[in-house]
Every structure is written in structure tokens, then in C-alpha cells.
Amino acid sequence: MTGTPAPFTSGDYEARMRHAAEAAAEAGLDGVLVAPGPDLVWLTGYRPVETERFTALVLRPGQDPVLVVPTLEAPDAAAAAPTLTLRDWTDGKDPYEVTGALLPDSGSLGVSDNTWALHLLGLQKRLPATRQIALTEALPMLRAVKSAAELDRLAAAGAAADATYEEIRKVPFAGRGETDVAADVAALLRQFGHSQVDFTIVASGPNGANPHHEAGDRVIEHGDMVVLDFGGLKHGYGSDTSRTVHVGEPDAEEREVHDIVREAQEAGFRAVRPGAACQDVDRAARAVITGAGYGEYFIHRTGHGIGVTTHEPPYMIEGEELPLVPGMCFSVEPGIYLPGRFGVRIEDIVAVTEDGGRRLNTTSRELVIVD
Ligand code: ZN
Ligand code: ZN
Ligand code: ZN
């Protein structure tokens, strides 16, 4: 896919807000409060600066949505969401009083996960009889099933991440710092159309055994395994892919561990089909690694959703019984982490289709040798 997709319209956002209000009513909520962050972007297209000044969208079943904004930010909000009703508050006024009057004073209120504690506590004082519940707990499916237009954007972001991998394979690794390769990755993601780079993991040798290692001072050596994991946003939607490369010829154990992870990733992918549970994807991938004797070294869940953020529900984890639905989009990313030695992770974004899964990352999952 090339070119810039047509932007979402006010009508698209109105449909999302209507859908959210209906889903809230079905879930027994009397209202939903959405603070700045991914839920607000998805529902309204508005992405304000997140500050101590209170901004929130109020959704009530059967009522028109209202966006509460600081007066000085009202023009920006009106430009981003021209058809939305605004209620502004000026410095010196109590925004929780303004907002509290719009919210249910009893029953249940869904609150977006990333609402600042400062703001939630301010509202709780105004609404002592209202029970607050995290939005992903109340409405876990709200953003999980992507529309065709959203899937196109996720596919475009995935293709840009794949193009980045194809180029980064060609750069020299041995003798350069992890941060140097990470800078190359970030530049490539931007070159291929990302407006935002969220992470550029380059974890060489023993650093690869730490799944959260980003990139550090270590100089990459001949003989290193190197975990590459990167992503960000393109046209407002996320990419996230991992491949593990080896500097020079790998030894037998490195090949074996990589083979196991590749097989586990394939098994996780094959478990993707409508009606399967999220945990089935985790179980399928984990069974391969456990069966090969490395179970204790696979120390994280198998995957996470992706959309207007690079990490969101649903999670592919034991205990998550949510059924997969066509249009869901998430990572399948098993790994093996051998402390003090090396790690291997392989990750593709996968979209659920009518009869299985579609990979949005399609670069080779073979162990690639770099210089
Ligand atoms: Zn090696
Ligand atoms: Zn990743
Ligand atoms: Zn991921």
C-alpha cells in the first residue's frame, strides 16, 4: 500500500463514540470518562498535550458526548473535533465540579486506564457514590476489533517496519555500539513513513537475555546474537516487530535456540483463528518452548494488542479467555532468554481473519547472519 490514507472523518469519530456509549450501556455502565491518551485519540481524533490541566470526554448512554477542556485549549479541541460539544473551564475554576455535573452521581463510571490519579481523585471527591472501573476491565473489546481502514494502516506500518529490517540487516554490526545501530533503526523507520518511533531495541550478546534492554553502551562483537525489536506510529497506527540476527557464523546451540523460537512463533500464529481464546495463542507458542526444555527461559506473555498505540489489550496470556474475533490485531512474540549469555525473540503482528490469521510482518524468520 502506498500513499497517505484518507483521514478519518467527524462521522467516523461520531460512530465510534456512539458505539462506545452503547457498549457502555450493555456493560451496565452509567457513563464513561476518557482522559487524553489512546482512547481519546481513537474516539475523537483529538490528541492534546497531557498536563495537570483537566481534559476529558464524557460519554453517557443516550446523551450527546461532551468534551471538557481548559479554555485556553478550546480552539485546538474545536479544530481537532469540530462537531463535538465542548464545555470549557477557566483557570481558577474547579474542573471536577464542571465535569462532576456531567457524570452519574451513582452507579458505575468507566474511566480510561491512563487517567491521572490527580484527576480521578478530584472527581471521586465530587462523586462519592459513583463506582469507578477501569475502561479496559469494563470494555476490553472497545478498540480491539479493527475496521478495514484501521487494518490498512496497521498493514502499512508493518510494511514500513519490514522495510526497516531489510535495510538494517545490511549495516555493519561488529565494532559498533548498540545505540549506533538503534539510531540507524530509528532513522529508517522515519524514512519509511513513521511519524513517531516508540522503541528501538538492539540487545547484543548477554543484553539479549533481558527482554526490556533497549540499547546501551555495549559494543557489538563478532559472535553475538542481537535481538532487534522496534516500532512506532505511521499514519497514527502502530508497528512492532522483532528479529534476532547473529554477527558472523552462529554455533550449534544458537541455531537450535533460534529454531525453537521460530517454531514456537509459527505455532502461536497457527493457533490464531476466530473463536480461539487469547490464552490458546500463548499456550501453543509456550508448548513448543517448554517441550524443548526451555520453558523457564520464556519469561513473558506471548503477545499484546496493537492499534493507535504499540501496546494495548487484548493480551495473549494464560488466563485470558477473551475469544479472538476477525479484525483483532496483536503480536505473537515468543522468546528464550539465557541469563548472562544471549536471547532470541521473533515477533510478527497478526490480524485475525475469517479463517485464521494474517501476518502483517512478512520478513524472513530464518536466522540472518550480519557483519
Ligand atoms: Zn554467537
Ligand atoms: Zn516488539
Ligand atoms: Zn511487541
Coordinates of C-alpha atoms and ligand atoms in Angstrom, one line a residue:
M1 CA 0.0 0.0 0.0
T2 CA 1.3 3.4 -0.9
G3 CA 0.2 7.0 -0.4
T4 CA -1.5 8.6 2.6
P5 CA -4.8 7.1 3.6
A6 CA -7.8 9.4 3.7
P7 CA -8.2 10.8 7.2
F8 CA -10.9 9.6 9.5
T9 CA -13.9 12.0 9.3
S10 CA -16.1 13.5 12.0
G11 CA -18.7 10.9 11.0
D12 CA -16.2 8.1 11.8
Y13 CA -15.5 9.5 15.2
E14 CA -19.2 10.0 15.9
A15 CA -19.8 6.4 15.1
R16 CA -17.0 5.3 17.4
M17 CA -18.4 7.4 20.3
R18 CA -21.9 6.1 19.7
H19 CA -20.6 2.5 19.7
A20 CA -18.7 3.2 22.9
A21 CA -21.8 4.6 24.6
E22 CA -23.9 1.6 23.5
A23 CA -21.2 -0.8 24.6
A24 CA -21.0 1.0 28.0
A25 CA -24.8 0.7 28.5
E26 CA -24.6 -3.0 27.6
A27 CA -21.9 -3.5 30.1
G28 CA -24.0 -1.8 32.8
L29 CA -22.0 1.4 33.0
D30 CA -23.8 4.7 33.5
G31 CA -21.1 6.8 31.9
V32 CA -17.5 6.8 30.6
L33 CA -14.8 9.3 31.3
V34 CA -11.9 9.4 28.7
A35 CA -8.8 11.3 29.6
P36 CA -6.1 12.3 27.0
G37 CA -4.4 9.3 25.5
P38 CA -5.1 6.5 23.1
D39 CA -8.8 6.1 23.9
L40 CA -9.4 9.8 23.4
V41 CA -7.5 9.8 20.1
W42 CA -9.4 6.8 18.9
L43 CA -12.8 8.3 19.9
T44 CA -12.3 11.9 18.8
G45 CA -9.1 12.4 16.8
Y46 CA -8.0 14.9 19.5
R47 CA -4.5 14.5 20.9
P48 CA -4.0 17.2 23.5
V49 CA -0.8 17.8 25.4
E50 CA -1.2 15.8 28.7
T51 CA -0.8 18.2 31.6
E52 CA -2.2 18.9 35.0
R53 CA -5.0 20.9 33.4
F54 CA -8.0 18.6 33.2
T55 CA -9.3 17.5 29.8
A56 CA -11.8 14.6 29.4
L57 CA -14.5 13.3 27.1
V58 CA -17.8 12.4 28.9
L59 CA -19.9 9.7 27.3
R60 CA -23.4 8.9 28.6
P61 CA -25.7 6.3 27.1
G62 CA -28.5 8.2 25.2
Q63 CA -26.8 11.6 25.5
D64 CA -24.5 13.6 23.3
P65 CA -20.8 13.3 24.1
V66 CA -19.2 16.3 25.8
L67 CA -15.5 17.3 25.8
V68 CA -14.4 19.2 28.9
V69 CA -11.4 21.3 28.1
P70 CA -9.4 24.1 29.6
T71 CA -10.5 27.4 28.0
L72 CA -7.1 28.1 26.6
E73 CA -7.1 24.8 24.7
A74 CA -10.7 25.0 23.4
P75 CA -9.7 26.4 20.0
D76 CA -7.3 23.4 19.4
A77 CA -10.0 21.0 20.6
A78 CA -12.6 22.6 18.3
A79 CA -10.2 22.3 15.3
A80 CA -9.5 18.7 16.0
A81 CA -13.1 17.6 16.7
P82 CA -15.3 20.3 15.0
T83 CA -18.6 18.6 15.6
L84 CA -18.1 17.7 19.3
T85 CA -19.8 19.7 22.1
L86 CA -17.2 21.5 24.2
R87 CA -17.5 22.6 27.8
D88 CA -14.6 24.8 28.8
W89 CA -13.3 25.8 32.2
T90 CA -11.0 28.7 33.0
D91 CA -8.0 28.7 35.3
G92 CA -9.2 29.3 38.9
K93 CA -12.4 27.3 38.4
D94 CA -12.8 23.7 39.6
P95 CA -12.8 21.4 36.6
Y96 CA -14.1 18.5 38.7
E97 CA -17.2 20.4 39.6
V98 CA -17.8 21.2 35.9
T99 CA -17.2 17.6 35.0
G100 CA -18.9 16.1 38.0
A101 CA -22.2 17.8 37.0
L102 CA -22.0 15.8 33.7
L103 CA -21.3 12.4 35.2
P104 CA -23.6 9.9 37.0
D105 CA -23.7 10.6 40.8
S106 CA -24.4 6.9 41.5
G107 CA -23.9 3.6 39.6
S108 CA -20.8 2.8 37.6
L109 CA -18.4 5.0 35.7
G110 CA -15.8 3.6 33.2
V111 CA -12.6 5.5 33.4
S112 CA -9.9 5.3 30.8
D113 CA -6.8 3.5 32.1
N114 CA -4.4 6.3 31.7
T115 CA -6.4 8.9 33.6
W116 CA -4.1 10.7 36.0
A117 CA -4.6 9.8 39.7
L118 CA -4.7 13.6 40.4
H119 CA -7.8 13.9 38.2
L120 CA -9.5 10.7 39.3
L121 CA -9.1 11.6 43.0
G122 CA -10.5 15.1 42.3
L123 CA -13.6 13.5 40.7
Q124 CA -14.0 10.9 43.4
K125 CA -14.5 13.8 45.9
R126 CA -17.3 15.1 43.8
L127 CA -18.9 11.7 43.2
P128 CA -18.5 9.7 46.4
A129 CA -21.4 7.3 45.5
T130 CA -20.2 6.5 42.0
R131 CA -18.1 3.3 41.5
Q132 CA -15.2 3.8 39.1
I133 CA -14.0 0.9 37.0
A134 CA -11.0 0.8 34.6
L135 CA -12.2 1.0 31.0
T136 CA -10.2 -2.0 29.8
E137 CA -11.8 -4.0 32.5
A138 CA -15.3 -2.8 31.7
L139 CA -15.0 -2.7 27.9
P140 CA -12.0 -4.8 27.0
M141 CA -13.2 -5.1 23.4
L142 CA -13.7 -1.3 22.8
R143 CA -10.7 -0.8 20.5
A144 CA -9.7 -4.4 20.0
V145 CA -11.5 -5.2 16.7
K146 CA -10.1 -3.0 13.9
S147 CA -12.1 -1.7 10.9
A148 CA -10.8 -2.3 7.4
A149 CA -9.4 1.3 7.3
E150 CA -7.5 0.6 10.6
L151 CA -6.2 -2.7 9.3
D152 CA -4.9 -0.9 6.2
R153 CA -3.0 1.5 8.4
L154 CA -1.6 -1.3 10.6
A155 CA -0.5 -3.2 7.4
A156 CA 1.2 -0.1 6.1
A157 CA 3.0 0.4 9.5
G158 CA 4.0 -3.3 9.4
A159 CA 5.4 -3.0 5.9
A160 CA 7.4 0.1 6.9
A161 CA 8.9 -1.9 9.8
D162 CA 9.7 -4.8 7.5
A163 CA 11.4 -2.4 5.1
T164 CA 13.5 -1.1 8.0
Y165 CA 14.5 -4.7 8.9
E166 CA 15.6 -5.4 5.3
E167 CA 17.8 -2.4 5.4
I168 CA 19.2 -2.8 8.9
R169 CA 20.4 -6.3 8.0
K170 CA 22.9 -4.7 5.6
V171 CA 24.6 -2.3 8.1
P172 CA 27.7 -3.2 10.0
F173 CA 27.1 -4.5 13.5
A174 CA 30.5 -5.7 14.8
G175 CA 32.5 -2.9 16.4
R176 CA 29.6 -0.5 16.6
G177 CA 27.7 0.4 19.7
E178 CA 24.1 -0.8 20.2
T179 CA 23.0 2.9 20.3
D180 CA 24.6 3.4 16.9
V181 CA 22.5 0.6 15.3
A182 CA 19.4 1.8 17.2
A183 CA 19.9 5.3 15.7
D184 CA 20.0 3.6 12.2
V185 CA 16.8 1.8 13.0
A186 CA 15.0 5.0 14.1
A187 CA 16.2 6.9 11.0
L188 CA 14.9 4.0 8.8
L189 CA 11.5 3.9 10.5
R190 CA 11.1 7.6 9.8
Q191 CA 12.4 7.2 6.3
F192 CA 9.7 4.7 5.7
G193 CA 7.0 7.0 6.9
H194 CA 6.8 6.7 10.7
S195 CA 5.9 9.9 12.4
Q196 CA 6.8 8.6 15.8
V197 CA 9.4 6.0 16.9
D198 CA 8.4 4.3 20.2
F199 CA 11.3 1.9 20.8
T200 CA 14.4 0.7 19.0
I201 CA 15.8 -2.3 21.0
V202 CA 19.2 -3.5 20.0
A203 CA 20.2 -6.1 22.6
S204 CA 23.5 -7.8 21.8
G205 CA 25.1 -10.8 23.5
P206 CA 24.2 -11.1 27.2
N207 CA 22.0 -7.9 26.9
G208 CA 19.7 -10.0 24.7
A209 CA 18.7 -12.1 27.8
N210 CA 16.9 -9.0 29.2
P211 CA 13.7 -8.5 27.2
H212 CA 13.5 -4.9 28.3
H213 CA 17.0 -3.9 27.4
E214 CA 16.7 -1.0 24.9
A215 CA 20.1 -0.1 23.6
G216 CA 23.2 0.8 25.6
D217 CA 26.9 1.5 25.5
R218 CA 27.9 -2.1 24.7
V219 CA 30.0 -2.5 21.6
I220 CA 28.6 -5.4 19.5
E221 CA 31.1 -8.2 18.9
H222 CA 31.7 -10.9 16.3
G223 CA 29.8 -14.0 17.6
D224 CA 27.0 -12.0 19.2
M225 CA 23.3 -12.8 18.9
V226 CA 21.5 -9.5 18.6
V227 CA 17.8 -9.1 19.4
L228 CA 16.2 -6.3 17.3
D229 CA 12.8 -5.1 18.3
F230 CA 11.4 -1.8 17.0
G231 CA 8.2 0.1 16.3
G232 CA 6.3 3.3 16.3
L233 CA 3.4 5.0 14.6
K234 CA 2.7 5.5 10.9
H235 CA -0.5 7.4 9.9
G236 CA -1.5 7.1 13.6
Y237 CA -1.2 3.3 13.8
G238 CA 1.5 1.1 15.3
S239 CA 4.2 -1.2 14.2
D240 CA 6.2 -3.7 16.3
T241 CA 8.4 -6.4 15.0
S242 CA 11.4 -8.4 16.3
R243 CA 14.0 -10.4 14.6
T244 CA 17.2 -11.9 16.1
V245 CA 20.3 -11.8 14.0
H246 CA 23.8 -13.2 14.5
V247 CA 27.1 -11.5 13.8
G248 CA 29.1 -14.0 11.8
E249 CA 28.5 -17.8 11.8
P250 CA 26.4 -19.0 14.8
D251 CA 27.2 -22.1 16.8
A252 CA 25.0 -25.1 17.1
E253 CA 23.3 -24.1 20.3
E254 CA 22.5 -20.6 19.0
R255 CA 21.0 -22.2 15.9
E256 CA 19.0 -24.6 18.0
V257 CA 17.5 -22.0 20.3
H258 CA 16.6 -19.8 17.3
D259 CA 14.9 -22.8 15.7
I260 CA 12.9 -23.4 18.8
V261 CA 11.7 -19.8 19.0
R262 CA 10.9 -19.8 15.3
E263 CA 8.8 -23.0 15.7
A264 CA 7.1 -21.5 18.8
Q265 CA 6.2 -18.3 16.8
E266 CA 4.8 -20.5 14.0
A267 CA 2.7 -22.5 16.5
G268 CA 1.4 -19.3 18.0
F269 CA 0.5 -18.0 14.6
R270 CA -1.3 -21.2 13.7
A271 CA -3.4 -21.0 16.8
V272 CA -4.9 -17.8 15.6
R273 CA -8.5 -18.3 14.4
P274 CA -11.9 -16.8 15.3
G275 CA -13.3 -18.4 18.4
A276 CA -9.9 -19.5 19.9
A277 CA -9.1 -17.8 23.2
C278 CA -6.3 -15.3 23.6
Q279 CA -4.6 -17.8 26.0
D280 CA -4.6 -20.5 23.3
V281 CA -2.1 -18.5 21.3
D282 CA 0.1 -18.3 24.4
R283 CA -0.3 -22.0 25.1
A284 CA 0.6 -23.0 21.6
A285 CA 3.8 -21.0 21.5
R286 CA 4.7 -21.9 25.1
A287 CA 4.2 -25.6 24.5
V288 CA 6.9 -25.7 21.9
I289 CA 9.5 -23.9 24.1
T290 CA 8.5 -26.0 27.2
G291 CA 8.7 -29.2 25.1
A292 CA 12.2 -28.3 24.1
G293 CA 13.2 -27.9 27.7
Y294 CA 13.5 -24.1 27.7
G295 CA 10.1 -23.3 29.5
E296 CA 11.7 -21.5 32.4
Y297 CA 13.5 -19.1 30.0
F298 CA 10.4 -17.8 28.3
I299 CA 9.6 -15.2 30.8
H300 CA 6.9 -13.0 29.3
R301 CA 3.4 -13.3 27.7
T302 CA 3.2 -14.2 24.0
G303 CA 1.6 -11.1 22.7
H304 CA -0.3 -7.8 23.1
G305 CA -2.8 -5.9 21.0
I306 CA -1.7 -3.0 18.8
G307 CA -3.7 -0.1 17.2
V308 CA -3.4 3.6 17.9
T309 CA -0.7 2.5 20.5
T310 CA 2.0 -0.1 20.1
H311 CA 0.9 -2.0 23.3
E312 CA -2.8 -2.4 24.3
P313 CA -5.3 -5.1 25.1
P314 CA -6.0 -7.9 24.3
Y315 CA -3.1 -9.8 25.8
M316 CA -2.1 -13.3 24.7
I317 CA -1.5 -14.6 28.1
E318 CA -2.5 -17.6 30.2
G319 CA -5.9 -16.9 31.9
E320 CA -7.1 -14.5 29.2
E321 CA -10.3 -16.2 27.9
L322 CA -11.5 -13.5 25.5
P323 CA -12.3 -15.1 22.2
L324 CA -10.5 -14.0 19.1
V325 CA -12.6 -12.1 16.6
P326 CA -11.9 -11.2 13.0
G327 CA -10.2 -7.7 12.9
M328 CA -8.3 -8.2 16.2
C329 CA -4.7 -7.4 15.8
F330 CA -1.8 -8.3 18.1
S331 CA 1.7 -9.5 18.4
V332 CA 2.9 -13.1 18.5
E333 CA 6.4 -12.8 20.1
P334 CA 7.8 -15.8 22.0
G335 CA 11.4 -15.7 23.2
I336 CA 14.1 -17.6 25.1
Y337 CA 16.4 -15.6 27.4
L338 CA 19.5 -17.3 28.7
P339 CA 20.9 -15.1 31.6
G340 CA 24.4 -13.8 31.0
R341 CA 24.5 -15.4 27.6
F342 CA 22.1 -14.4 24.9
G343 CA 18.4 -14.1 24.0
V344 CA 16.2 -14.8 21.0
R345 CA 12.8 -13.2 20.2
I346 CA 10.8 -13.4 17.0
E347 CA 7.7 -11.2 16.6
D348 CA 5.1 -10.5 14.0
I349 CA 1.9 -8.6 14.2
V350 CA -1.0 -10.8 13.3
A351 CA -4.6 -9.8 12.3
V352 CA -7.4 -12.3 12.9
T353 CA -9.2 -13.2 9.6
E354 CA -12.4 -15.1 9.0
D355 CA -10.5 -18.4 8.9
G356 CA -7.2 -17.9 10.6
G357 CA -4.5 -15.2 10.9
R358 CA -2.7 -12.9 8.5
R359 CA 0.8 -11.8 9.3
L360 CA 1.4 -8.0 8.9
N361 CA 5.2 -8.7 9.1
T362 CA 6.5 -10.9 6.4
T363 CA 10.3 -10.7 6.5
S364 CA 12.3 -14.0 6.8
R365 CA 12.2 -15.6 10.2
E366 CA 15.3 -17.6 9.5
L367 CA 18.4 -16.7 11.5
V368 CA 20.1 -14.0 9.5
I369 CA 23.9 -13.5 9.6
V370 CA 25.1 -9.9 9.7
D371 CA 28.6 -8.4 9.5
Ligands
ZN1 ZN 27.4 -16.5 18.6
ZN2 ZN 8.3 -5.7 19.9
ZN3 ZN 5.5 -6.4 20.9

